[in-house]
Amino acid sequence: MTPALEQLQKQLKQLPGIGYRSAERIALHLLVEKPARLPELVAALEAAARTVRRCARCGNLAEEAQCPICADERRRTGQVCVVENVQDLAAIERSGAHRGSYHVLHGKLSPIRGIAPEDLNLAALFDRIASGEATELILALSNDVEGEATCHYLTERLPASGVTVTRIGFGLPSGGGVLYADAVTLKSALEGRRSYS
Amino acid sequence: MTPALEQLQKQLKQLPGIGYRSAERIALHLLVEKPARLPELVAALEAAARTVRRCARCGNLAEEAQCPICADERRRTGQVCVVENVQDLAAIERSGAHRGSYHVLHGKLSPIRGIAPEDLNLAALFDRIASGEATELILALSNDVEGEATCHYLTERLPASGVTVTRIGFGLPSGGGVLYADAVTLKSALEGRRSYS
């Protein structure tokens, strides 16, 4: 193969979920099968790199100073859903289960991977609580040691205020049977049992 | 999500093997996790679009007038392996089983999909035979109706010359057991039996 093609394949292979074969297939698709798509892709990449930035309020992606969710008056309910990253935010948005705003930490505490509190988008969250804008935190962090550590750190350091803090439920996923659940999930499910009447 | 991000995801989703979730993951990877990679990817795409063209001799991808294989004197053996597309050429190159040159048809005959002989890179192949440069054709086209039709058309229209024509063997793939082979493969394998001594 030619050097420019090799370089393109190398760049494509660094993307998440793209292996050697997919990189070759995409490169040849853009160069041989659909060459008209290549400048369109380049334009979309450049436009996104130029216009997309972090929302000053919550850390979500934005094209204005605030993201579309923060800019939406109807979503200023005081309920703030705290998530690890933008993907998690997008997943919760797709579920339609949360109508308040978000706060994106851009990571979770991990001494092993060297991620300390100052690496997370925490100061802006504490500001939102101190100003009285956030009245309820819903911690939608993962059900693992790092998610647990992050929740623990966050609640320990909360500014003195009457903010309510909840953490999303853990247990059997939708459609999941007891037989197929692992021991940790079953433990979470039993600990998270609720009165049934 | 923001409009520029949506547009980027739409462009990524059009690539082969990239679905909705992968497009989101790649877009956020390039915008949030590894923003330094985005300009590198854009540069690689633009460089490839600018420099990569078709080899004037065989139809493979090239950055000079001829592709690296045609430019290699040691590979001018008269043996020309005829393939459907550049991916197939790359697969045969990886196997190391062919040391001659190639000819890329950029498709195969298909009345159903409206692909006629004039859509294929055939004229250049006939020129290579007429000039005496190609002395043996190895038809490495797929084992299906369209591959069969293309081989048939090609041999019917060959310029009057002493060129030898063979077609690659069909049968059980490496590691494949008789029990797991489909009926058409077994038929090909039986028809393609060779004396064993």
Short mmCIF file of C-alpha atoms in Angstrom, two decimals:
data_model
loop_
_atom_site.label_atom_id
_atom_site.label_comp_id
_atom_site.label_asym_id
_atom_site.label_seq_id
_atom_site.Cartn_x
_atom_site.Cartn_y
_atom_site.Cartn_z
CA MET A 1 0.00 0.00 0.00
CA THR A 2 1.08 3.62 -0.50
CA PRO A 3 2.50 5.76 2.37
CA ALA A 4 -0.50 8.19 2.48
CA LEU A 5 -2.90 5.24 2.66
CA GLU A 6 -0.84 3.60 5.41
CA GLN A 7 -0.83 6.84 7.40
CA LEU A 8 -4.64 7.18 7.02
CA GLN A 9 -5.15 3.56 8.14
CA LYS A 10 -2.91 4.16 11.15
CA GLN A 11 -4.97 7.20 12.17
CA LEU A 12 -8.25 5.32 11.72
CA LYS A 13 -6.98 2.33 13.70
CA GLN A 14 -6.43 4.58 16.77
CA LEU A 15 -10.16 5.30 16.98
CA PRO A 16 -12.14 3.29 19.56
CA GLY A 17 -13.64 0.07 18.16
CA ILE A 18 -11.71 0.27 14.87
CA GLY A 19 -9.32 -2.60 14.18
CA TYR A 20 -6.89 -3.29 11.35
CA ARG A 21 -9.51 -4.63 8.94
CA SER A 22 -12.10 -1.91 9.62
CA ALA A 23 -9.44 0.77 9.12
CA GLU A 24 -8.54 -0.69 5.72
CA ARG A 25 -12.20 -1.00 4.76
CA ILE A 26 -13.01 2.60 5.76
CA ALA A 27 -9.90 4.01 4.05
CA LEU A 28 -10.69 2.25 0.76
CA HIS A 29 -14.38 3.20 1.08
CA LEU A 30 -13.40 6.87 1.30
CA LEU A 31 -10.76 6.71 -1.44
CA VAL A 32 -12.25 4.27 -3.98
CA GLU A 33 -15.96 3.65 -3.43
CA LYS A 34 -17.33 6.98 -2.19
CA PRO A 35 -14.64 9.65 -2.68
CA ALA A 36 -17.34 12.39 -2.42
CA ARG A 37 -17.80 11.53 1.27
CA LEU A 38 -14.19 12.27 2.22
CA PRO A 39 -14.40 16.10 1.99
CA GLU A 40 -17.80 15.95 3.76
CA LEU A 41 -16.24 13.98 6.62
CA VAL A 42 -13.28 16.38 6.80
CA ALA A 43 -15.70 19.36 6.89
CA ALA A 44 -17.75 17.75 9.69
CA LEU A 45 -14.60 17.00 11.72
CA GLU A 46 -13.27 20.53 11.29
CA ALA A 47 -16.64 22.15 12.08
CA ALA A 48 -16.99 20.06 15.24
CA ALA A 49 -13.42 20.81 16.35
CA ARG A 50 -14.00 24.53 15.74
CA THR A 51 -17.41 24.93 17.37
CA VAL A 52 -17.77 22.27 20.06
CA ARG A 53 -16.54 23.21 23.56
CA ARG A 54 -17.45 22.51 27.19
CA CYS A 55 -20.57 24.02 28.70
CA ALA A 56 -19.36 26.57 31.29
CA ARG A 57 -22.11 25.46 33.69
CA CYS A 58 -22.25 21.66 33.58
CA GLY A 59 -19.29 20.41 31.48
CA ASN A 60 -21.47 18.87 28.72
CA LEU A 61 -20.54 19.57 25.09
CA ALA A 62 -21.84 22.92 23.83
CA GLU A 63 -21.65 25.22 20.82
CA GLU A 64 -22.74 28.32 22.75
CA ALA A 65 -21.51 29.31 26.23
CA GLN A 66 -24.08 26.87 27.68
CA CYS A 67 -25.19 23.50 26.35
CA PRO A 68 -28.75 23.05 24.97
CA ILE A 69 -29.87 21.45 28.26
CA CYS A 70 -28.58 24.26 30.50
CA ALA A 71 -30.01 26.83 28.06
CA ASP A 72 -33.48 25.25 28.39
CA GLU A 73 -35.41 27.19 31.10
CA ARG A 74 -37.79 24.26 31.66
CA ARG A 75 -34.90 22.07 32.80
CA ARG A 76 -33.78 24.38 35.62
CA THR A 77 -35.51 22.29 38.26
CA GLY A 78 -32.73 22.24 40.85
CA GLN A 79 -32.35 18.50 40.18
CA VAL A 80 -28.78 17.88 38.96
CA CYS A 81 -27.82 14.45 37.66
CA VAL A 82 -24.07 13.87 38.19
CA VAL A 83 -22.49 11.68 35.48
CA GLU A 84 -18.99 10.46 34.71
CA ASN A 85 -18.85 11.51 31.04
CA VAL A 86 -20.76 12.81 28.03
CA GLN A 87 -21.59 9.30 26.79
CA ASP A 88 -23.35 8.52 30.09
CA LEU A 89 -25.26 11.83 29.83
CA ALA A 90 -26.37 10.90 26.29
CA ALA A 91 -27.55 7.47 27.48
CA ILE A 92 -29.67 8.99 30.27
CA GLU A 93 -31.08 11.59 27.83
CA ARG A 94 -32.12 8.80 25.46
CA SER A 95 -33.98 7.08 28.31
CA GLY A 96 -36.03 10.26 28.87
CA ALA A 97 -36.03 9.49 32.60
CA HIS A 98 -34.44 12.76 33.81
CA ARG A 99 -35.91 16.23 33.15
CA GLY A 100 -33.52 18.34 35.27
CA SER A 101 -29.97 19.36 34.38
CA TYR A 102 -26.64 17.48 34.50
CA HIS A 103 -23.14 17.85 35.80
CA VAL A 104 -20.38 16.02 33.91
CA LEU A 105 -17.33 15.12 36.04
CA HIS A 106 -15.23 14.01 33.03
CA GLY A 107 -13.87 11.03 34.93
CA LYS A 108 -14.08 9.25 38.26
CA LEU A 109 -11.59 9.02 41.12
CA SER A 110 -8.99 6.34 40.58
CA PRO A 111 -5.75 6.23 42.58
CA ILE A 112 -4.55 3.32 40.39
CA ARG A 113 -4.95 5.30 37.14
CA GLY A 114 -3.74 8.48 38.88
CA ILE A 115 -7.04 10.37 38.66
CA ALA A 116 -7.30 12.74 41.64
CA PRO A 117 -10.17 15.06 42.71
CA GLU A 118 -8.53 18.07 41.04
CA ASP A 119 -8.71 16.24 37.67
CA LEU A 120 -12.51 16.16 37.88
CA ASN A 121 -14.99 18.96 37.12
CA LEU A 122 -15.91 19.27 40.83
CA ALA A 123 -15.31 22.95 41.64
CA ALA A 124 -18.08 24.05 39.25
CA LEU A 125 -20.47 21.56 40.90
CA PHE A 126 -19.69 22.89 44.38
CA ASP A 127 -20.32 26.43 43.03
CA ARG A 128 -23.72 25.35 41.70
CA ILE A 129 -24.61 23.97 45.13
CA ALA A 130 -23.26 27.00 47.06
CA SER A 131 -25.23 29.40 44.85
CA GLY A 132 -28.42 27.47 45.65
CA GLU A 133 -29.01 26.62 42.00
CA ALA A 134 -28.65 22.87 42.63
CA THR A 135 -31.01 21.61 45.34
CA GLU A 136 -30.88 17.85 44.63
CA LEU A 137 -27.95 15.75 43.39
CA ILE A 138 -28.70 12.44 41.69
CA LEU A 139 -25.40 10.52 41.58
CA ALA A 140 -25.57 8.46 38.37
CA LEU A 141 -22.06 7.01 38.69
CA SER A 142 -21.08 3.45 37.91
CA ASN A 143 -21.60 0.49 40.24
CA ASP A 144 -17.87 -0.18 40.85
CA VAL A 145 -15.08 0.76 43.26
CA GLU A 146 -14.22 3.97 41.41
CA GLY A 147 -17.86 5.08 41.18
CA GLU A 148 -18.24 4.35 44.90
CA ALA A 149 -15.07 6.30 45.79
CA THR A 150 -16.24 9.27 43.72
CA CYS A 151 -19.67 9.32 45.41
CA HIS A 152 -18.03 9.05 48.83
CA TYR A 153 -15.54 11.88 48.16
CA LEU A 154 -18.27 14.11 46.73
CA THR A 155 -20.66 13.77 49.66
CA GLU A 156 -17.83 14.25 52.20
CA ARG A 157 -16.78 17.53 50.59
CA LEU A 158 -20.25 18.97 49.90
CA PRO A 159 -20.57 22.66 50.84
CA ALA A 160 -22.73 23.13 53.96
CA SER A 161 -26.20 23.38 52.46
CA GLY A 162 -29.56 21.68 52.48
CA VAL A 163 -28.88 19.79 49.24
CA THR A 164 -30.54 16.35 48.96
CA VAL A 165 -28.25 13.60 47.61
CA THR A 166 -29.46 10.30 46.10
CA ARG A 167 -27.66 7.63 44.12
CA ILE A 168 -29.28 5.70 41.25
CA GLY A 169 -30.54 2.18 42.07
CA PHE A 170 -28.53 -0.97 41.45
CA GLY A 171 -29.90 -4.44 40.86
CA LEU A 172 -31.22 -6.66 38.10
CA PRO A 173 -31.25 -5.00 34.67
CA SER A 174 -34.52 -4.85 32.73
CA GLY A 175 -35.35 -8.35 31.44
CA GLY A 176 -32.64 -9.88 33.63
CA GLY A 177 -33.32 -13.11 35.51
CA VAL A 178 -31.94 -13.92 38.97
CA LEU A 179 -30.31 -17.08 37.60
CA TYR A 180 -28.12 -15.14 35.16
CA ALA A 181 -27.09 -12.28 37.46
CA ASP A 182 -23.59 -12.31 38.94
CA ALA A 183 -23.00 -12.34 42.71
CA VAL A 184 -22.18 -8.61 42.96
CA THR A 185 -25.36 -7.64 41.10
CA LEU A 186 -27.44 -9.90 43.36
CA LYS A 187 -25.81 -8.37 46.43
CA SER A 188 -26.64 -4.85 45.13
CA ALA A 189 -30.20 -5.96 44.32
CA LEU A 190 -30.77 -7.39 47.81
CA GLU A 191 -29.25 -4.34 49.51
CA GLY A 192 -31.39 -2.10 47.30
CA ARG A 193 -34.70 -3.83 48.09
CA ARG A 194 -37.72 -1.59 48.53
CA SER A 195 -41.04 -1.99 50.32
CA TYR A 196 -43.58 -3.62 48.02
CA SER A 197 -47.22 -3.03 48.71
CA MET B 1 -26.41 17.03 21.33
CA THR B 2 -25.18 20.07 19.42
CA PRO B 3 -25.72 20.45 15.62
CA ALA B 4 -22.00 20.15 14.71
CA LEU B 5 -21.72 16.98 16.79
CA GLU B 6 -24.86 15.54 15.17
CA GLN B 7 -23.47 16.30 11.71
CA LEU B 8 -20.15 14.62 12.58
CA GLN B 9 -21.96 11.54 13.93
CA LYS B 10 -24.06 11.38 10.75
CA GLN B 11 -20.92 11.44 8.59
CA LEU B 12 -19.21 8.77 10.71
CA LYS B 13 -22.30 6.54 10.63
CA GLN B 14 -22.11 6.40 6.81
CA LEU B 15 -18.74 4.63 6.99
CA PRO B 16 -18.78 0.86 6.54
CA GLY B 17 -19.06 -1.07 9.81
CA ILE B 18 -19.86 2.04 11.90
CA GLY B 19 -23.25 2.06 13.62
CA TYR B 20 -25.02 4.63 15.75
CA ARG B 21 -23.14 3.80 18.96
CA SER B 22 -19.68 3.58 17.36
CA ALA B 23 -20.24 6.95 15.65
CA GLU B 24 -21.08 8.54 19.00
CA ARG B 25 -18.10 6.89 20.67
CA ILE B 26 -15.66 8.00 17.95
CA ALA B 27 -17.04 11.56 17.84
CA LEU B 28 -16.70 11.98 21.62
CA HIS B 29 -13.26 10.31 21.55
CA LEU B 30 -12.06 12.92 19.04
CA LEU B 31 -13.73 15.87 20.76
CA VAL B 32 -13.35 15.09 24.47
CA GLU B 33 -10.82 12.34 25.16
CA LYS B 34 -8.12 12.83 22.50
CA PRO B 35 -8.70 16.20 20.79
CA ALA B 36 -5.08 16.18 19.52
CA ARG B 37 -5.94 13.26 17.23
CA LEU B 38 -8.63 15.14 15.31
CA PRO B 39 -6.30 17.42 13.29
CA GLU B 40 -4.00 14.42 12.67
CA LEU B 41 -6.93 12.44 11.26
CA VAL B 42 -8.02 15.41 9.12
CA ALA B 43 -4.44 15.79 7.80
CA ALA B 44 -4.24 12.06 6.96
CA LEU B 45 -7.62 12.16 5.16
CA GLU B 46 -6.64 15.24 3.16
CA ALA B 47 -3.18 13.89 2.29
CA ALA B 48 -4.68 10.60 1.10
CA ALA B 49 -7.38 12.38 -0.96
CA ARG B 50 -4.71 14.62 -2.52
CA THR B 51 -2.08 12.01 -3.33
CA VAL B 52 -3.79 8.66 -3.84
CA ARG B 53 -4.96 7.85 -7.39
CA ARG B 54 -5.35 4.81 -9.64
CA CYS B 55 -2.29 3.07 -11.06
CA ALA B 56 -2.38 3.73 -14.83
CA ARG B 57 -1.26 0.16 -15.50
CA CYS B 58 -3.25 -2.11 -13.15
CA GLY B 59 -5.91 0.03 -11.39
CA ASN B 60 -4.45 -0.47 -7.89
CA LEU B 61 -4.07 2.57 -5.64
CA ALA B 62 -0.91 4.58 -6.33
CA GLU B 63 0.82 7.80 -5.34
CA GLU B 64 3.03 7.89 -8.44
CA ALA B 65 1.89 7.11 -12.02
CA GLN B 66 2.31 3.42 -11.19
CA CYS B 67 1.58 1.58 -7.95
CA PRO B 68 4.49 0.14 -5.88
CA ILE B 69 3.83 -3.36 -7.29
CA CYS B 70 3.90 -2.29 -10.96
CA ALA B 71 6.98 -0.14 -10.25
CA ASP B 72 8.82 -3.20 -8.87
CA GLU B 73 10.89 -4.73 -11.72
CA ARG B 74 11.06 -8.11 -9.95
CA ARG B 75 7.28 -8.45 -10.16
CA ARG B 76 7.09 -8.11 -13.96
CA THR B 77 6.81 -11.87 -14.45
CA GLY B 78 3.99 -11.87 -17.03
CA GLN B 79 1.75 -13.46 -14.39
CA VAL B 80 -1.22 -11.14 -13.82
CA CYS B 81 -3.64 -11.86 -10.99
CA VAL B 82 -7.09 -10.41 -11.84
CA VAL B 83 -9.03 -9.23 -8.78
CA GLU B 84 -12.37 -7.54 -8.19
CA ASN B 85 -11.15 -4.71 -5.95
CA VAL B 86 -8.27 -3.24 -3.95
CA GLN B 87 -9.32 -5.04 -0.75
CA ASP B 88 -8.98 -8.42 -2.53
CA LEU B 89 -5.57 -7.38 -3.85
CA ALA B 90 -4.47 -6.47 -0.31
CA ALA B 91 -5.70 -9.84 1.03
CA ILE B 92 -3.69 -11.76 -1.62
CA GLU B 93 -0.62 -9.59 -0.94
CA ARG B 94 -0.86 -10.42 2.77
CA SER B 95 -0.91 -14.14 1.93
CA GLY B 96 2.40 -13.74 0.05
CA ALA B 97 1.21 -16.37 -2.43
CA HIS B 98 1.51 -14.28 -5.62
CA ARG B 99 4.76 -12.68 -6.82
CA GLY B 100 3.60 -11.33 -10.21
CA SER B 101 1.49 -8.23 -10.84
CA TYR B 102 -2.24 -7.56 -10.51
CA HIS B 103 -5.11 -6.15 -12.49
CA VAL B 104 -7.98 -4.58 -10.51
CA LEU B 105 -11.36 -4.66 -12.29
CA HIS B 106 -13.06 -2.37 -9.72
CA GLY B 107 -16.20 -4.49 -9.74
CA LYS B 108 -17.71 -7.60 -11.30
CA LEU B 109 -20.42 -8.03 -13.93
CA SER B 110 -23.91 -7.85 -12.47
CA PRO B 111 -26.98 -7.27 -14.65
CA ILE B 112 -29.10 -7.02 -11.48
CA ARG B 113 -27.03 -4.19 -10.02
CA GLY B 114 -26.57 -2.65 -13.50
CA ILE B 115 -22.82 -3.27 -13.73
CA ALA B 116 -21.88 -3.75 -17.40
CA PRO B 117 -18.50 -4.63 -18.98
CA GLU B 118 -17.79 -0.95 -19.77
CA ASP B 119 -17.99 -0.16 -16.02
CA LEU B 120 -15.03 -2.46 -15.35
CA ASN B 121 -11.31 -1.75 -15.86
CA LEU B 122 -11.15 -4.24 -18.77
CA ALA B 123 -9.75 -2.22 -21.69
CA ALA B 124 -6.42 -1.72 -19.86
CA LEU B 125 -6.24 -5.47 -19.21
CA PHE B 126 -6.82 -6.31 -22.89
CA ASP B 127 -4.08 -3.78 -23.78
CA ARG B 128 -1.68 -5.52 -21.38
CA ILE B 129 -2.42 -8.85 -23.07
CA ALA B 130 -2.22 -7.46 -26.63
CA SER B 131 1.15 -5.84 -25.89
CA GLY B 132 2.49 -9.22 -24.74
CA GLU B 133 3.23 -7.91 -21.25
CA ALA B 134 0.71 -10.29 -19.64
CA THR B 135 1.34 -13.93 -20.52
CA GLU B 136 -0.71 -15.65 -17.80
CA LEU B 137 -3.97 -14.53 -16.21
CA ILE B 138 -4.89 -15.88 -12.78
CA LEU B 139 -8.58 -15.12 -12.27
CA ALA B 140 -8.95 -14.53 -8.50
CA LEU B 141 -12.64 -13.61 -8.63
CA SER B 142 -15.28 -14.70 -6.15
CA ASN B 143 -17.00 -18.09 -6.15
CA ASP B 144 -20.48 -16.77 -6.99
CA VAL B 145 -22.69 -16.07 -10.03
CA GLU B 146 -21.21 -12.62 -10.63
CA GLY B 147 -17.62 -13.87 -10.35
CA GLU B 148 -18.46 -16.69 -12.74
CA ALA B 149 -20.10 -14.30 -15.25
CA THR B 150 -17.08 -11.99 -15.13
CA CYS B 151 -14.63 -14.87 -15.76
CA HIS B 152 -16.79 -16.12 -18.63
CA TYR B 153 -17.06 -12.68 -20.28
CA LEU B 154 -13.36 -12.05 -19.89
CA THR B 155 -12.20 -15.32 -21.48
CA GLU B 156 -14.71 -14.95 -24.35
CA ARG B 157 -13.40 -11.48 -25.25
CA LEU B 158 -9.68 -12.16 -24.81
CA PRO B 159 -7.54 -10.73 -27.63
CA ALA B 160 -6.19 -13.49 -29.91
CA SER B 161 -2.95 -14.38 -28.14
CA GLY B 162 -1.22 -17.29 -26.47
CA VAL B 163 -2.14 -16.11 -22.96
CA THR B 164 -2.70 -18.87 -20.38
CA VAL B 165 -5.80 -18.45 -18.20
CA THR B 166 -6.38 -20.16 -14.84
CA ARG B 167 -8.92 -19.58 -12.09
CA ILE B 168 -8.13 -19.93 -8.37
CA GLY B 169 -9.25 -23.15 -6.70
CA PHE B 170 -12.50 -23.53 -4.76
CA GLY B 171 -13.22 -25.97 -1.96
CA LEU B 172 -12.85 -26.37 1.78
CA PRO B 173 -11.19 -23.40 3.47
CA SER B 174 -8.07 -24.01 5.59
CA GLY B 175 -9.10 -25.70 8.84
CA GLY B 176 -12.59 -26.37 7.46
CA GLY B 177 -14.23 -29.73 8.05
CA VAL B 178 -16.51 -31.50 5.56
CA LEU B 179 -19.30 -31.61 8.14
CA TYR B 180 -19.45 -27.82 8.45
CA ALA B 181 -19.16 -26.95 4.75
CA ASP B 182 -22.31 -25.85 2.89
CA ALA B 183 -23.60 -27.76 -0.14
CA VAL B 184 -22.22 -25.31 -2.72
CA THR B 185 -18.73 -25.42 -1.19
CA LEU B 186 -18.79 -29.23 -1.17
CA LYS B 187 -19.90 -29.24 -4.82
CA SER B 188 -16.99 -26.88 -5.70
CA ALA B 189 -14.60 -29.04 -3.69
CA LEU B 190 -15.67 -32.26 -5.44
CA GLU B 191 -15.54 -30.65 -8.88
CA GLY B 192 -12.11 -29.23 -8.04
CA ARG B 193 -10.60 -32.57 -6.95
CA ARG B 194 -7.01 -33.20 -8.01
CA SER B 195 -4.99 -36.36 -8.47
CA TYR B 196 -3.38 -37.41 -5.19
CA SER B 197 -0.30 -39.51 -5.34
#
